[in-house]
Amino acid sequence: MINRSTFMISAVAFICVCCGLSFADPATDMQDSKEILKEVQVQHDEIARGGARRAARASRRGYVVPQTVTTPKTKTATNGKDGQQKDEKAVKDEKTNEAKQDAAKTEKKDAKEADVKKDDNAAKSDEAKKEEPASPFKDPQAALAFQEFNNFRIRNGLKPCEFNQNLQNIAQWHSNNMYNRRQMYHSGTAGVAENVFMGSSSGVYAVRVWINSPGHRANMLGPYRRVGIARTGGFFTMVLQ
């Protein structure tokens, strides 16, 4: 423990020192400050040289002395922001390119499927044409009359009549004569039943007129197996055998 007398002596000494400093010469104080700074610089240089010598000795012994590299924070932050923007742009461009590629693939696929479907439809159409028998009628209205006539026989429980080229020639010859004469009449050909019509170029209409006429209806429902139907202008002739 510090006794009372020792404490008093220390306090008096401290007061004396403070008073001495308060009334010291300014020129002497400046000189002392320069000397102190000089000593501090010398000590700093000594420390630096000592650090360099230690680093050299460590290097010779195989040790690696770590060095601290200071990177400006502001520059790093700026570069990081620019890099992020570039990365976002690259991702966006990549997604755009992928979308374009997907659209191109889809369009190409649709075009290919359309071509395949078109080819399939064309093939089916060709097959249907091959399967359908060629119509023996040169006149489409005569063909419609033939179809309407056989449908009428089927509805009445009879077998349809077959097309016969000889009967077709007779019917065509008679229709031509009626057209040239501008007159409807019967040819009177032996061995056949005959229906004639004048007034329309529609084959379906001509057959329906015959259906509504008792004598013509009886001919179409008769025990016949072959038929020829021809038209010239508005004149139709049906020959049954």
XYZ file of C-alpha atoms in Angstrom, residues 54-225:
172
model
C 11.994 -10.852 -41.437
C 10.133 -11.238 -44.729
C 13.392 -11.931 -46.585
C 14.463 -14.530 -43.995
C 11.019 -16.195 -44.181
C 11.231 -16.284 -47.979
C 14.651 -17.908 -47.871
C 13.309 -20.511 -45.477
C 10.409 -21.337 -47.800
C 7.621 -19.451 -46.013
C 5.131 -17.309 -47.919
C 4.439 -13.938 -46.362
C 0.759 -13.007 -46.946
C 0.132 -9.620 -48.495
C -3.020 -7.635 -48.071
C -4.617 -6.255 -51.270
C -7.180 -3.561 -50.848
C -9.921 -3.416 -53.523
C -11.954 -0.232 -53.843
C -15.431 -0.996 -52.592
C -17.148 1.512 -54.840
C -15.539 0.085 -57.973
C -16.355 -3.463 -56.965
C -19.967 -2.574 -56.316
C -20.259 -0.855 -59.683
C -18.696 -3.765 -61.528
C -21.003 -6.143 -59.687
C -24.079 -4.166 -60.759
C -22.914 -4.021 -64.376
C -22.176 -7.740 -64.336
C -25.625 -8.474 -62.938
C -27.252 -6.389 -65.673
C -25.199 -8.197 -68.322
C -26.179 -11.583 -66.858
C -29.871 -10.630 -66.845
C -29.637 -9.457 -70.471
C -27.886 -12.682 -71.465
C -30.606 -14.765 -69.776
C -33.324 -12.707 -71.464
C -31.657 -13.055 -74.874
C -31.286 -16.798 -74.356
C -34.979 -17.156 -73.482
C -35.937 -15.095 -76.535
C -33.791 -17.289 -78.788
C -35.277 -20.431 -77.262
C -38.798 -19.091 -77.839
C -37.970 -18.315 -81.485
C -36.483 -21.767 -81.975
C -39.551 -23.427 -80.398
C -41.868 -21.363 -82.627
C -39.866 -22.335 -85.717
C -39.965 -26.011 -84.733
C -43.718 -25.852 -84.110
C -44.327 -24.145 -87.451
C -42.185 -26.701 -89.244
C -43.991 -29.552 -87.487
C -47.421 -28.117 -88.365
C -46.394 -27.677 -91.997
C -45.131 -31.252 -92.117
C -48.345 -32.579 -90.563
C -50.401 -30.534 -93.032
C -48.424 -31.992 -95.932
C -48.874 -35.523 -94.581
C -52.609 -34.946 -94.115
C -52.870 -33.520 -97.614
C -51.071 -36.528 -99.050
C -53.314 -38.897 -97.080
C -56.450 -37.158 -98.333
C -55.156 -37.272 -101.897
C -54.374 -40.981 -101.532
C -57.819 -41.687 -100.097
C -59.433 -39.731 -102.911
C -57.477 -41.713 -105.493
C -58.436 -44.983 -103.824
C -62.100 -43.953 -103.743
C -61.973 -43.111 -107.425
C -60.421 -46.473 -108.180
C -63.037 -48.320 -106.127
C -65.970 -46.460 -107.710
C -67.002 -48.055 -111.000
C -66.879 -45.759 -113.976
C -70.311 -44.426 -114.834
C -71.621 -45.803 -118.161
C -73.555 -42.570 -118.724
C -72.030 -39.701 -120.647
C -74.853 -37.426 -119.490
C -74.922 -36.795 -115.693
C -78.697 -36.137 -115.760
C -79.286 -39.539 -117.332
C -77.116 -41.061 -114.564
C -79.253 -39.333 -111.900
C -82.424 -40.620 -113.567
C -81.000 -44.167 -113.549
C -80.166 -43.884 -109.806
C -83.598 -42.458 -108.927
C -85.331 -45.214 -110.916
C -83.479 -48.057 -109.159
C -84.045 -46.475 -105.726
C -87.754 -46.484 -106.520
C -87.652 -50.187 -107.396
C -85.731 -51.011 -104.198
C -88.271 -49.112 -102.057
C -90.951 -51.298 -103.603
C -89.129 -54.543 -102.854
C -87.748 -55.120 -106.364
C -84.211 -55.710 -107.574
C -82.556 -52.813 -109.391
C -82.202 -53.023 -113.154
C -78.788 -53.284 -114.780
C -77.509 -50.819 -117.340
C -77.582 -52.183 -120.878
C -75.671 -50.467 -123.650
C -77.972 -51.704 -126.480
C -81.034 -50.351 -124.683
C -79.091 -47.152 -123.982
C -78.430 -46.720 -127.706
C -82.135 -47.153 -128.500
C -83.099 -44.621 -125.842
C -80.526 -42.103 -127.074
C -81.674 -42.442 -130.686
C -85.333 -41.858 -129.688
C -84.505 -38.818 -127.482
C -82.555 -37.285 -130.362
C -85.539 -37.731 -132.708
C -87.967 -36.153 -130.226
C -85.600 -33.218 -129.745
C -85.245 -32.701 -133.504
C -89.017 -32.898 -134.025
C -89.741 -30.865 -130.897
C -92.387 -33.494 -130.279
C -92.858 -36.319 -127.755
C -93.942 -39.722 -129.140
C -93.314 -43.475 -128.674
C -91.053 -45.380 -131.021
C -93.035 -48.601 -130.808
C -89.903 -50.771 -130.577
C -90.912 -54.415 -130.192
C -89.914 -56.371 -127.074
C -89.388 -53.408 -124.825
C -91.340 -51.141 -122.478
C -90.850 -47.428 -123.062
C -91.331 -44.269 -121.007
C -90.857 -40.820 -122.592
C -90.799 -37.337 -121.035
C -90.631 -33.744 -122.276
C -90.305 -30.420 -120.468
C -87.251 -30.457 -118.128
C -83.566 -31.283 -118.227
C -83.623 -32.753 -114.675
C -83.352 -36.524 -114.631
C -84.717 -36.819 -111.068
C -87.734 -34.698 -111.966
C -88.476 -36.803 -115.069
C -88.475 -40.058 -113.023
C -90.746 -38.561 -110.345
C -93.217 -37.504 -113.041
C -93.226 -41.088 -114.300
C -93.773 -42.374 -110.752
C -96.927 -40.237 -110.469
C -98.271 -41.538 -113.813
C -99.998 -44.969 -113.494
C -98.871 -46.334 -116.881
C -95.264 -45.192 -116.520
C -95.188 -46.363 -112.889
C -96.356 -49.827 -113.960
C -93.519 -50.051 -116.490
C -90.894 -49.148 -113.855
C -92.257 -51.775 -111.452
C -92.525 -54.428 -114.169
C -90.565 -57.712 -114.327
C -87.603 -56.179 -116.142
C -83.867 -56.666 -115.566
